[in-house]
mmCIF file of C-alpha atoms in Angstrom:
data_model
loop_
_atom_site.group_PDB
_atom_site.id
_atom_site.type_symbol
_atom_site.label_atom_id
_atom_site.label_comp_id
_atom_site.label_asym_id
_atom_site.label_seq_id
_atom_site.Cartn_x
_atom_site.Cartn_y
_atom_site.Cartn_z
ATOM 1 C CA MET A 1084 -18.542 6.911 8.690
ATOM 2 C CA ALA A 1085 -19.357 3.437 7.455
ATOM 3 C CA ALA A 1086 -17.769 0.495 9.198
ATOM 4 C CA ILE A 1087 -14.398 -0.473 7.775
ATOM 5 C CA PRO A 1088 -14.712 -4.127 6.818
ATOM 6 C CA LYS A 1089 -11.979 -6.659 7.041
ATOM 7 C CA THR A 1090 -10.394 -7.906 3.876
ATOM 8 C CA ALA A 1091 -12.931 -9.641 1.641
ATOM 9 C CA TYR A 1092 -11.906 -12.811 -0.078
ATOM 10 C CA ALA A 1093 -13.531 -15.272 -2.412
ATOM 11 C CA ALA A 1094 -15.857 -17.752 -0.805
ATOM 12 C CA PRO A 1095 -14.646 -21.342 -0.356
ATOM 13 C CA GLN A 1096 -15.228 -23.635 -3.294
ATOM 14 C CA PRO A 1097 -18.186 -26.047 -3.131
ATOM 15 C CA ALA A 1098 -17.600 -29.677 -2.349
ATOM 16 C CA ASP A 1099 -17.941 -30.679 -5.996
ATOM 17 C CA ALA A 1100 -15.324 -28.187 -7.204
ATOM 18 C CA PRO A 1101 -12.847 -29.499 -9.790
ATOM 19 C CA ALA A 1102 -9.779 -31.269 -8.500
ATOM 20 C CA SER A 1103 -6.787 -29.045 -7.828
ATOM 21 C CA THR A 1104 -4.280 -28.564 -10.635
ATOM 22 C CA VAL A 1105 -1.760 -26.477 -8.680
ATOM 23 C CA ASP A 1106 1.592 -28.109 -7.961
ATOM 24 C CA ARG A 1107 1.593 -28.980 -4.252
ATOM 25 C CA ASP A 1108 5.300 -28.316 -3.732
ATOM 26 C CA ALA A 1109 5.049 -24.936 -5.477
ATOM 27 C CA LEU A 1110 2.014 -24.075 -3.366
ATOM 28 C CA ALA A 1111 3.843 -25.043 -0.179
ATOM 29 C CA ARG A 1112 6.826 -22.839 -1.070
ATOM 30 C CA ALA A 1113 4.565 -19.919 -1.990
ATOM 31 C CA THR A 1114 2.723 -20.288 1.314
ATOM 32 C CA VAL A 1115 5.929 -20.174 3.337
ATOM 33 C CA ARG A 1116 7.054 -17.124 1.372
ATOM 34 C CA ALA A 1117 3.793 -15.315 2.125
ATOM 35 C CA VAL A 1118 4.126 -16.051 5.835
ATOM 36 C CA ALA A 1119 7.827 -15.080 5.792
ATOM 37 C CA TYR A 1120 6.992 -11.696 4.248
ATOM 38 C CA GLY A 1121 4.464 -11.045 7.007
ATOM 39 C CA ASP A 1122 7.107 -12.056 9.555
ATOM 40 C CA VAL A 1123 9.262 -9.099 8.492
ATOM 41 C CA PHE A 1124 6.540 -6.903 10.026
ATOM 42 C CA ASP A 1125 5.737 -9.188 13.004
ATOM 43 C CA TYR A 1126 2.451 -9.823 11.221
ATOM 44 C CA PRO A 1127 0.942 -13.334 11.339
ATOM 45 C CA LEU A 1128 -1.607 -14.081 8.621
ATOM 46 C CA THR A 1129 -5.079 -15.533 8.560
ATOM 47 C CA ALA A 1130 -5.748 -18.274 6.015
ATOM 48 C CA ALA A 1131 -7.570 -15.740 3.831
ATOM 49 C CA GLU A 1132 -4.584 -13.405 3.951
ATOM 50 C CA VAL A 1133 -2.192 -16.227 3.083
ATOM 51 C CA HIS A 1134 -4.346 -16.845 0.017
ATOM 52 C CA ARG A 1135 -4.494 -13.178 -1.021
ATOM 53 C CA TYR A 1136 -0.760 -12.607 -0.571
ATOM 54 C CA LEU A 1137 0.439 -15.985 -1.832
ATOM 55 C CA VAL A 1138 3.777 -15.285 -3.498
ATOM 56 C CA GLY A 1139 4.096 -16.194 -7.148
ATOM 57 C CA VAL A 1140 1.476 -18.957 -7.357
ATOM 58 C CA ALA A 1141 -2.187 -18.633 -8.307
ATOM 59 C CA ALA A 1142 -4.436 -20.879 -6.224
ATOM 60 C CA THR A 1143 -7.965 -21.016 -4.879
ATOM 61 C CA PRO A 1144 -8.911 -20.364 -1.247
ATOM 62 C CA ALA A 1145 -9.880 -24.048 -0.967
ATOM 63 C CA GLU A 1146 -6.431 -25.170 -2.102
ATOM 64 C CA VAL A 1147 -4.707 -22.885 0.386
ATOM 65 C CA ASN A 1148 -7.035 -23.940 3.205
ATOM 66 C CA ALA A 1149 -6.434 -27.625 2.470
ATOM 67 C CA LEU A 1150 -2.706 -27.043 2.798
ATOM 68 C CA LEU A 1151 -2.860 -24.937 5.956
ATOM 69 C CA ARG A 1152 -5.551 -26.717 7.947
ATOM 70 C CA ASP A 1153 -4.153 -30.248 7.651
ATOM 71 C CA PRO A 1154 -1.075 -30.713 9.880
ATOM 72 C CA ALA A 1155 0.062 -33.527 7.601
ATOM 73 C CA ASN A 1156 0.122 -31.188 4.578
ATOM 74 C CA ARG A 1157 1.149 -27.911 6.182
ATOM 75 C CA PRO A 1158 4.810 -26.961 5.542
ATOM 76 C CA ALA A 1159 7.024 -27.698 8.532
ATOM 77 C CA ALA A 1160 8.224 -24.080 8.628
ATOM 78 C CA ILE A 1161 4.697 -22.828 9.389
ATOM 79 C CA ALA A 1162 3.046 -22.914 12.807
ATOM 80 C CA THR A 1163 -0.520 -21.987 13.670
ATOM 81 C CA TYR A 1164 -1.914 -20.316 16.758
ATOM 82 C CA ASP A 1165 -5.398 -19.020 17.498
ATOM 83 C CA GLY A 1166 -6.447 -18.778 13.858
ATOM 84 C CA TYR A 1167 -3.223 -17.240 12.561
ATOM 85 C CA PHE A 1168 -0.260 -18.681 10.678
ATOM 86 C CA MET A 1169 3.350 -17.699 11.311
ATOM 87 C CA LEU A 1170 6.879 -19.062 11.023
ATOM 88 C CA ARG A 1171 7.552 -21.782 13.579
ATOM 89 C CA GLY A 1172 8.687 -20.335 16.889
ATOM 90 C CA ARG A 1173 7.054 -16.960 16.203
ATOM 91 C CA GLU A 1174 3.687 -17.567 17.839
ATOM 92 C CA GLY A 1175 4.229 -14.530 20.071
ATOM 93 C CA ILE A 1176 3.583 -12.103 17.218
ATOM 94 C CA VAL A 1177 -0.138 -12.878 17.408
ATOM 95 C CA ALA A 1178 -0.313 -10.664 20.514
ATOM 96 C CA THR A 1179 1.621 -7.972 18.632
ATOM 97 C CA ARG A 1180 -0.840 -8.032 15.755
ATOM 98 C CA ARG A 1181 -3.834 -7.772 18.076
ATOM 99 C CA ARG A 1182 -2.350 -4.859 20.000
ATOM 100 C CA ARG A 1183 -1.605 -2.995 16.784
ATOM 101 C CA ALA A 1184 -5.045 -3.753 15.350
ATOM 102 C CA ALA A 1185 -6.661 -2.198 18.433
ATOM 103 C CA LEU A 1186 -4.590 0.952 17.904
ATOM 104 C CA ALA A 1187 -5.431 0.979 14.179
ATOM 105 C CA ALA A 1188 -9.159 0.863 14.938
ATOM 106 C CA ARG A 1189 -8.782 4.153 16.786
ATOM 107 C CA VAL A 1190 -6.694 5.759 14.027
ATOM 108 C CA TRP A 1191 -8.914 4.804 11.071
ATOM 109 C CA PRO A 1192 -11.710 7.358 11.655
ATOM 110 C CA ARG A 1193 -9.179 10.208 11.730
ATOM 111 C CA ALA A 1194 -7.345 8.839 8.694
ATOM 112 C CA VAL A 1195 -10.600 8.766 6.738
ATOM 113 C CA ARG A 1196 -11.467 12.290 7.862
ATOM 114 C CA TYR A 1197 -8.121 13.642 6.660
ATOM 115 C CA GLY A 1198 -8.447 11.619 3.466
ATOM 116 C CA ARG A 1199 -11.835 13.203 2.782
ATOM 117 C CA ALA A 1200 -10.360 16.660 3.289
ATOM 118 C CA ILE A 1201 -7.539 15.882 0.846
ATOM 119 C CA ALA A 1202 -10.010 14.478 -1.693
ATOM 120 C CA ARG A 1203 -11.902 17.779 -1.737
ATOM 121 C CA LEU A 1204 -8.835 19.822 -2.673
ATOM 122 C CA PRO A 1205 -8.448 21.167 -6.224
ATOM 123 C CA PHE A 1206 -6.906 18.727 -8.713
ATOM 124 C CA VAL A 1207 -7.014 15.682 -6.388
ATOM 125 C CA ARG A 1208 -8.369 12.685 -8.281
ATOM 126 C CA MET A 1209 -7.698 9.737 -5.939
ATOM 127 C CA VAL A 1210 -6.704 9.177 -2.317
ATOM 128 C CA GLY A 1211 -5.607 5.847 -0.841
ATOM 129 C CA ILE A 1212 -4.306 4.677 2.528
ATOM 130 C CA THR A 1213 -0.990 2.809 2.324
ATOM 131 C CA GLY A 1214 1.607 1.517 4.755
ATOM 132 C CA GLU A 1215 0.947 0.063 8.185
ATOM 133 C CA LEU A 1216 -2.572 1.393 8.622
ATOM 134 C CA ALA A 1217 -3.728 -0.299 5.411
ATOM 135 C CA MET A 1218 -2.941 -3.591 7.161
ATOM 136 C CA ASP A 1219 -4.512 -2.544 10.496
ATOM 137 C CA SER A 1220 -1.079 -2.741 12.108
ATOM 138 C CA VAL A 1221 0.126 0.486 13.731
ATOM 139 C CA ASP A 1222 2.137 1.409 16.790
ATOM 140 C CA ASP A 1223 1.749 4.529 18.910
ATOM 141 C CA GLY A 1224 2.774 7.632 17.004
ATOM 142 C CA ALA A 1225 2.813 5.931 13.602
ATOM 143 C CA ASP A 1226 2.392 8.010 10.455
ATOM 144 C CA ILE A 1227 -0.800 7.869 8.390
ATOM 145 C CA ASP A 1228 0.462 7.300 4.854
ATOM 146 C CA TYR A 1229 -1.389 8.319 1.697
ATOM 147 C CA LEU A 1230 -0.936 7.773 -2.008
ATOM 148 C CA ILE A 1231 -2.577 10.605 -3.952
ATOM 149 C CA VAL A 1232 -3.264 10.931 -7.675
ATOM 150 C CA THR A 1233 -3.585 14.426 -9.119
ATOM 151 C CA GLU A 1234 -4.508 16.028 -12.388
ATOM 152 C CA PRO A 1235 -1.452 16.363 -14.666
ATOM 153 C CA GLY A 1236 0.307 19.715 -14.584
ATOM 154 C CA ARG A 1237 -0.789 20.675 -11.068
ATOM 155 C CA LEU A 1238 0.840 18.060 -8.850
ATOM 156 C CA TRP A 1239 3.102 20.446 -6.970
ATOM 157 C CA LEU A 1240 0.399 23.032 -6.345
ATOM 158 C CA CYS A 1241 -1.773 20.195 -5.126
ATOM 159 C CA ARG A 1242 1.011 19.046 -2.796
ATOM 160 C CA ALA A 1243 1.312 22.584 -1.386
ATOM 161 C CA LEU A 1244 -2.403 22.582 -0.546
ATOM 162 C CA ILE A 1245 -2.128 19.146 1.068
ATOM 163 C CA ILE A 1246 0.697 20.367 3.307
ATOM 164 C CA GLY A 1247 -1.835 22.725 4.865
ATOM 165 C CA ILE A 1248 -3.862 19.702 5.996
ATOM 166 C CA VAL A 1249 -0.654 18.035 7.218
ATOM 167 C CA ARG A 1250 -0.011 21.015 9.486
ATOM 168 C CA LEU A 1251 -3.573 21.084 10.792
ATOM 169 C CA ALA A 1252 -3.339 17.367 11.585
ATOM 170 C CA ARG A 1253 -0.103 17.937 13.463
ATOM 171 C CA HIS A 1254 -1.873 20.436 15.720
ATOM 172 C CA GLY A 1255 -4.360 17.648 16.472
ATOM 173 C CA GLY A 1256 -1.570 15.250 17.407
ATOM 174 C CA ASP A 1257 -1.592 13.225 14.167
ATOM 175 C CA ILE A 1258 1.238 12.750 11.699
ATOM 176 C CA ILE A 1259 -0.150 12.368 8.203
ATOM 177 C CA CYS A 1260 2.301 11.621 5.446
ATOM 178 C CA PRO A 1261 1.246 12.196 1.811
ATOM 179 C CA ASN A 1262 4.513 10.619 0.751
ATOM 180 C CA TYR A 1263 3.558 9.442 -2.740
ATOM 181 C CA LEU A 1264 1.898 11.738 -5.273
ATOM 182 C CA LEU A 1265 1.382 10.750 -8.905
ATOM 183 C CA SER A 1266 -0.243 12.588 -11.752
ATOM 184 C CA GLU A 1267 -2.605 10.735 -14.052
ATOM 185 C CA HIS A 1268 0.236 10.735 -16.598
ATOM 186 C CA ALA A 1269 2.407 8.577 -14.316
ATOM 187 C CA LEU A 1270 0.176 5.734 -13.156
ATOM 188 C CA VAL A 1271 2.505 3.022 -14.508
ATOM 189 C CA LEU A 1272 5.057 2.376 -11.735
ATOM 190 C CA GLN A 1273 8.640 1.721 -12.769
ATOM 191 C CA GLU A 1274 9.840 0.069 -9.545
ATOM 192 C CA ARG A 1275 8.610 -3.506 -9.756
ATOM 193 C CA ASN A 1276 9.373 -5.872 -6.922
ATOM 194 C CA LEU A 1277 7.559 -7.734 -4.179
ATOM 195 C CA TYR A 1278 7.585 -4.753 -1.820
ATOM 196 C CA THR A 1279 5.985 -2.425 -4.370
ATOM 197 C CA ALA A 1280 3.477 -5.128 -5.321
ATOM 198 C CA HIS A 1281 2.467 -5.435 -1.664
ATOM 199 C CA GLU A 1282 2.126 -1.674 -1.266
ATOM 200 C CA MET A 1283 -0.094 -1.532 -4.345
ATOM 201 C CA THR A 1284 -2.330 -4.474 -3.455
ATOM 202 C CA GLN A 1285 -2.590 -3.562 0.251
ATOM 203 C CA MET A 1286 -3.640 0.024 -0.487
ATOM 204 C CA VAL A 1287 -7.162 0.920 0.669
ATOM 205 C CA PRO A 1288 -8.770 3.473 -1.681
ATOM 206 C CA LEU A 1289 -10.735 6.226 0.053
ATOM 207 C CA SER A 1290 -11.859 8.165 -3.010
ATOM 208 C CA GLY A 1291 -11.507 8.025 -6.784
ATOM 209 C CA LEU A 1292 -12.338 4.352 -7.302
ATOM 210 C CA GLU A 1293 -12.301 4.785 -11.072
ATOM 211 C CA ILE A 1294 -8.718 6.070 -10.924
ATOM 212 C CA TYR A 1295 -7.838 3.300 -8.463
ATOM 213 C CA ALA A 1296 -9.155 0.683 -10.917
ATOM 214 C CA ARG A 1297 -7.081 2.235 -13.700
ATOM 215 C CA LEU A 1298 -3.997 2.294 -11.460
ATOM 216 C CA ARG A 1299 -4.380 -1.397 -10.703
ATOM 217 C CA ARG A 1300 -5.058 -2.269 -14.339
ATOM 218 C CA LEU A 1301 -1.992 -0.385 -15.591
ATOM 219 C CA ASN A 1302 0.139 -2.129 -12.964
ATOM 220 C CA ASP A 1303 -1.040 -5.658 -13.596
ATOM 221 C CA TRP A 1304 2.617 -6.714 -13.318
ATOM 222 C CA THR A 1305 1.821 -7.082 -9.602
ATOM 223 C CA ALA A 1306 0.191 -10.411 -10.528
ATOM 224 C CA ARG A 1307 3.641 -11.858 -11.168
ATOM 225 C CA PHE A 1308 4.339 -11.456 -7.456
ATOM 226 C CA LEU A 1309 0.853 -11.657 -5.913
ATOM 227 C CA PRO A 1310 -1.464 -13.318 -8.448
ATOM 228 C CA ASN A 1311 -4.383 -13.701 -6.018
ATOM 229 C CA ALA A 1312 -4.416 -10.088 -4.785
ATOM 230 C CA GLU A 1313 -7.078 -8.696 -7.103
ATOM 231 C CA GLY A 1314 -8.978 -5.522 -6.278
ATOM 232 C CA PRO A 1315 -8.741 -3.599 -3.012
ATOM 233 C CA PRO A 1316 -8.287 -5.500 0.261
ATOM 234 C CA SER A 1317 -11.185 -3.548 1.747
ATOM 235 C CA LEU A 1318 -13.384 -0.590 0.923
ATOM 236 C CA VAL A 1319 -14.220 2.425 3.028
ATOM 237 C CA THR A 1320 -17.451 4.255 2.186
ATOM 238 C CA THR A 1321 -16.258 7.838 2.133
ATOM 239 C CA ASP A 1322 -18.954 9.687 0.152
ATOM 240 C CA VAL A 1323 -16.858 12.756 -0.663
ATOM 241 C CA PRO A 1324 -19.481 15.075 -2.213
ATOM 242 C CA VAL A 1325 -17.584 17.440 -4.495
ATOM 243 C CA HIS A 1326 -19.999 19.233 -6.791
ATOM 244 C CA PRO A 1327 -18.498 19.442 -10.303
ATOM 245 C CA VAL A 1328 -19.405 23.126 -10.643
ATOM 246 C CA ALA A 1329 -17.869 23.981 -7.273
ATOM 247 C CA ARG A 1330 -14.744 22.019 -8.170
ATOM 248 C CA ALA A 1331 -14.478 23.740 -11.548
ATOM 249 C CA LEU A 1332 -14.783 27.151 -9.903
ATOM 250 C CA ALA A 1333 -12.115 26.295 -7.315
ATOM 251 C CA GLU A 1334 -9.716 25.017 -9.969
ATOM 252 C CA ALA A 1335 -10.331 27.719 -12.600
ATOM 253 C CA PRO A 1336 -7.952 30.386 -11.188
ATOM 254 C CA LEU A 1337 -5.115 27.836 -11.060
ATOM 255 C CA ARG A 1338 -5.713 26.726 -14.656
ATOM 256 C CA SER A 1339 -4.629 30.143 -15.887
ATOM 257 C CA PRO A 1340 -1.152 31.017 -17.232
ATOM 258 C CA ALA A 1341 -0.448 32.468 -13.788
ATOM 259 C CA GLY A 1342 -1.370 29.111 -12.240
ATOM 260 C CA GLN A 1343 0.976 27.354 -14.646
ATOM 261 C CA ARG A 1344 3.827 29.684 -13.677
ATOM 262 C CA LEU A 1345 3.043 29.133 -10.001
ATOM 263 C CA GLU A 1346 3.117 25.351 -10.529
ATOM 264 C CA ARG A 1347 6.512 25.577 -12.221
ATOM 265 C CA TRP A 1348 7.892 27.835 -9.491
ATOM 266 C CA GLU A 1349 6.653 25.543 -6.706
ATOM 267 C CA ARG A 1350 7.945 22.434 -8.488
ATOM 268 C CA GLU A 1351 11.423 23.810 -9.065
ATOM 269 C CA ARG A 1352 11.631 25.253 -5.566
ATOM 270 C CA LYS A 1353 10.564 22.081 -3.781
ATOM 271 C CA ILE A 1354 12.573 19.662 -5.925
ATOM 272 C CA ARG A 1355 15.679 21.771 -5.347
ATOM 273 C CA ARG A 1356 15.069 21.907 -1.609
ATOM 274 C CA LEU A 1357 14.165 18.244 -1.210
ATOM 275 C CA SER A 1358 17.178 17.166 -3.249
ATOM 276 C CA GLN A 1359 19.514 19.327 -1.141
ATOM 277 C CA VAL A 1360 18.117 18.136 2.165
ATOM 278 C CA HIS A 1361 17.985 14.438 1.390
ATOM 279 C CA GLY A 1362 20.668 14.063 -1.269
ATOM 280 C CA PRO A 1363 20.717 11.774 -4.310
ATOM 281 C CA GLY A 1364 19.956 8.084 -4.380
ATOM 282 C CA GLY A 1365 17.621 6.070 -2.229
ATOM 283 C CA GLU A 1366 13.970 5.509 -3.040
ATOM 284 C CA ALA A 1367 12.887 9.165 -3.247
ATOM 285 C CA ALA A 1368 12.202 10.619 -6.707
ATOM 286 C CA PHE A 1369 10.762 13.896 -7.984
ATOM 287 C CA SER A 1370 9.522 15.209 -11.331
ATOM 288 C CA ALA A 1371 6.609 17.113 -12.844
ATOM 289 C CA ASP A 1372 4.490 13.960 -12.555
ATOM 290 C CA TRP A 1373 5.541 12.379 -9.287
ATOM 291 C CA CYS A 1374 6.714 13.184 -5.808
ATOM 292 C CA LYS A 1375 7.924 10.033 -4.101
ATOM 293 C CA GLY A 1376 9.047 11.069 -0.645
ATOM 294 C CA HIS A 1377 10.402 7.703 0.490
ATOM 295 C CA PHE A 1378 13.605 8.900 2.132
ATOM 296 C CA ASP A 1379 14.256 6.194 4.703
ATOM 297 C CA GLY A 1380 14.940 3.224 2.387
ATOM 298 C CA HIS A 1381 12.091 1.244 3.932
ATOM 299 C CA GLY A 1382 11.471 -0.794 0.780
ATOM 300 C CA HIS A 1383 15.090 -1.845 0.414
ATOM 301 C CA ARG A 1384 15.331 -2.790 4.082
ATOM 302 C CA THR A 1385 12.127 -4.793 3.858
ATOM 303 C CA LEU A 1386 13.339 -6.806 0.869
ATOM 304 C CA ALA A 1387 16.709 -7.402 2.510
ATOM 305 C CA ALA A 1388 15.027 -8.699 5.688
ATOM 306 C CA TYR A 1389 12.711 -10.863 3.588
ATOM 307 C CA ALA A 1390 15.683 -12.302 1.682
ATOM 308 C CA GLU A 1391 17.344 -13.188 4.998
ATOM 309 C CA ARG A 1392 14.299 -15.191 6.019
ATOM 310 C CA LEU A 1393 14.149 -16.982 2.686
ATOM 311 C CA ARG A 1394 17.836 -17.810 2.937
ATOM 312 C CA ALA A 1395 17.356 -19.253 6.436
ATOM 313 C CA LEU A 1396 14.468 -21.340 5.084
ATOM 314 C CA ASP A 1397 16.515 -22.441 2.049
ATOM 315 C CA LEU A 1398 13.977 -20.778 -0.260
ATOM 316 C CA LEU A 1399 16.053 -17.972 -1.780
ATOM 317 C CA ASP A 1400 16.373 -18.947 -5.440
ATOM 318 C CA ALA A 1401 18.671 -16.694 -7.443
ATOM 319 C CA ASP A 1402 16.482 -16.754 -10.540
ATOM 320 C CA GLU A 1403 13.265 -15.693 -8.849
ATOM 321 C CA GLY A 1404 14.152 -12.284 -7.474
ATOM 322 C CA TRP A 1405 11.420 -12.111 -4.811
ATOM 323 C CA GLY A 1406 13.864 -10.577 -2.386
ATOM 324 C CA THR A 1407 15.575 -8.138 -4.733
#
């Protein structure tokens, strides 16, 4: 497996770069918001990460660095320690981030291996790592979360095949969670807020880069929240060799009328069961073109915690909606 690089960002501007045109006060507020969002997860940011996840303001790396590196310019709410930036009084989360990063480094090879196995299954068109691992920030026993794109009309059969890999991983002591499946007919996300924008822009694609690029392009609304977070935060060289003839032969039996009936049966059975077990409401949603198994309300809780921090910092503006 190729080394998994850290997030790649644009190089600093040369000394003769044009003078900044970004509003300094707006940049300062956006910087504090970026750091406050990371604080929800006990996650201090590097300067490059502050730039990538700057909330609501487009700026260059040089402009962000000039604000962060100069104590006279840096917002009073932000502290710095050992190369990281965090809310003042929260310097202790640097140790938390480092501990979690060390755990993530051990999980990544297995996550990529499972992702490769999923990518080889019939009708899988893209696999991406989401959640905590995408940010190199996991605790012991954490799930490995995946977003998976499938061919239209076979999402639920595809999910059934993936569950086989989930069970094999469990025997190996890993909890993998393919909790978001989309067909290629449903790449435009309807839930649009800062949490979803982060999940999209933090996702690390493992396979199907063409589909990933289309997913990002069709969800360019994320730029309203995170205008600097273009492209993937990092790339993992997976090299999933799936011969087109072999794939066609594997998929052919399930393209038949019998396969269509099996898809419908599996879809109706699982939607009925999942709806009964978890009840209505929340963030979970199911249809022929998506299976969003987000049952714990993590997104809502995250935005509520973020709003609390903005309120404490006197940055929660009713007309902006970053925390809603």
